[in-house]
């Protein structure tokens, strides 16, 4: 239960950080605030749902990149820039995932998890 609460709260915080990160690259439009907030809420629900349902790192990364790209479509700018922003937003998670070794069951665990 603690893992679920932690995952949901950190995902909510991450969604807020992503919104701030997007404001660095794209100007905000006051007339699209409801639509923008809806898509950030959709990002939160979809990414949290995929994480809770599957716990599969590649699915999480794929859904995150896809949803980040969808969010970038709300803003004006070149497609090249939108793709770059979507991928650079999640590049650290990809780097961390690629540097971790997977145990026999394929799940990634935090360092020290399961130790007493």
Coordinates of C-alpha atoms in Angstrom, one line a residue:
X1 CA 0.0 0.0 0.0
X2 CA 2.9 2.3 0.8
X3 CA 4.4 1.7 -2.6
X4 CA 1.1 2.7 -4.3
X5 CA 0.8 5.9 -2.3
X6 CA 4.5 6.8 -3.0
X7 CA 4.1 6.1 -6.7
X8 CA 1.0 8.2 -7.1
X9 CA 2.3 11.1 -5.1
X10 CA 5.7 11.2 -6.9
X11 CA 3.9 10.9 -10.2
X12 CA 1.7 13.9 -9.3
X13 CA 4.8 15.8 -8.3
X14 CA 6.6 14.8 -11.5
X15 CA 3.6 16.0 -13.5
X16 CA 3.9 19.4 -11.9
X17 CA 7.6 19.5 -12.7
X18 CA 7.0 18.5 -16.3
X19 CA 4.4 21.4 -16.6
X20 CA 7.1 23.8 -15.3
X21 CA 9.7 22.3 -17.6
X22 CA 7.4 22.7 -20.6
X23 CA 6.9 26.4 -19.7
X24 CA 10.7 26.8 -20.3
X25 CA 10.4 25.8 -23.9
X26 CA 6.9 26.8 -24.9
X27 CA 4.9 30.0 -24.2
X28 CA 1.7 29.5 -22.2
X29 CA -1.6 30.5 -23.7
X30 CA -4.3 31.8 -21.3
X31 CA -7.2 30.7 -23.5
X32 CA -6.1 27.1 -23.5
X33 CA -5.6 26.7 -19.7
X34 CA -8.5 24.2 -19.3
X35 CA -7.4 22.1 -22.2
X36 CA -3.8 22.2 -21.0
X37 CA -4.8 21.2 -17.4
X38 CA -7.0 18.4 -18.8
X39 CA -4.1 16.9 -20.8
X40 CA -1.7 17.1 -17.8
X41 CA -4.4 15.4 -15.7
X42 CA -4.7 12.8 -18.5
X43 CA -0.9 12.4 -18.4
X44 CA -1.1 11.7 -14.7
X45 CA -3.9 9.2 -14.9
X46 CA -2.5 7.3 -17.9
X47 CA 1.1 7.1 -16.7
X48 CA 0.0 6.1 -13.1
X49 CA -2.4 3.6 -14.5
X50 CA 0.1 1.9 -16.7
X51 CA 2.7 1.8 -13.9
X52 CA 0.2 0.3 -11.4
X53 CA -1.2 -2.2 -14.0
X54 CA 1.9 -3.5 -15.5
X55 CA 5.1 -2.5 -13.6
X56 CA 6.9 -3.0 -16.9
X57 CA 9.7 -0.4 -17.4
X58 CA 9.6 -0.4 -21.2
X59 CA 5.8 0.1 -21.2
X60 CA 6.2 3.0 -18.7
X61 CA 8.9 4.7 -20.8
X62 CA 6.9 4.3 -24.0
X63 CA 3.7 5.7 -22.5
X64 CA 5.6 8.5 -20.9
X65 CA 7.2 9.6 -24.2
X66 CA 3.9 9.2 -26.0
X67 CA 2.0 11.3 -23.4
X68 CA 4.8 13.9 -23.3
X69 CA 4.6 14.2 -27.1
X70 CA 0.8 14.6 -26.9
X71 CA 1.3 17.4 -24.3
X72 CA 3.8 19.2 -26.6
X73 CA 1.1 19.3 -29.3
X74 CA -0.8 21.8 -27.1
X75 CA 2.0 24.3 -27.7
X76 CA 3.1 26.2 -30.9
X77 CA 6.5 25.2 -32.3
X78 CA 8.2 22.9 -34.7
X79 CA 7.7 19.2 -34.5
X80 CA 11.5 18.7 -34.2
X81 CA 11.5 20.8 -31.1
X82 CA 8.5 19.0 -29.6
X83 CA 10.1 15.6 -30.1
X84 CA 13.3 16.9 -28.6
X85 CA 11.5 18.3 -25.6
X86 CA 9.5 15.1 -25.1
X87 CA 12.6 12.8 -25.2
X88 CA 14.8 15.1 -23.2
X89 CA 12.2 15.3 -20.4
X90 CA 12.5 11.6 -19.9
X91 CA 16.1 11.0 -20.9
X92 CA 17.3 10.6 -17.3
X93 CA 14.9 7.9 -16.5
X94 CA 16.0 6.0 -19.7
X95 CA 19.6 6.4 -18.7
X96 CA 19.0 5.1 -15.2
X97 CA 16.9 2.2 -16.5
X98 CA 19.6 1.2 -19.0
X99 CA 22.3 1.2 -16.3
X100 CA 20.4 -1.2 -14.0
X101 CA 20.6 -4.9 -14.0
X102 CA 17.4 -6.8 -14.0
X103 CA 16.8 -9.7 -11.5
X104 CA 15.5 -13.0 -12.7
X105 CA 11.8 -11.9 -12.6
X106 CA 12.5 -8.9 -14.8
X107 CA 11.5 -6.2 -12.2
X108 CA 13.7 -3.3 -11.2
X109 CA 14.0 -2.8 -7.5
X110 CA 15.4 0.1 -5.5
X111 CA 18.8 -0.4 -3.9
X112 CA 18.4 -2.1 -0.6
X113 CA 14.8 -3.3 -1.2
X114 CA 14.0 -6.4 0.6
X115 CA 16.9 -6.2 3.0
X116 CA 16.2 -6.2 6.7

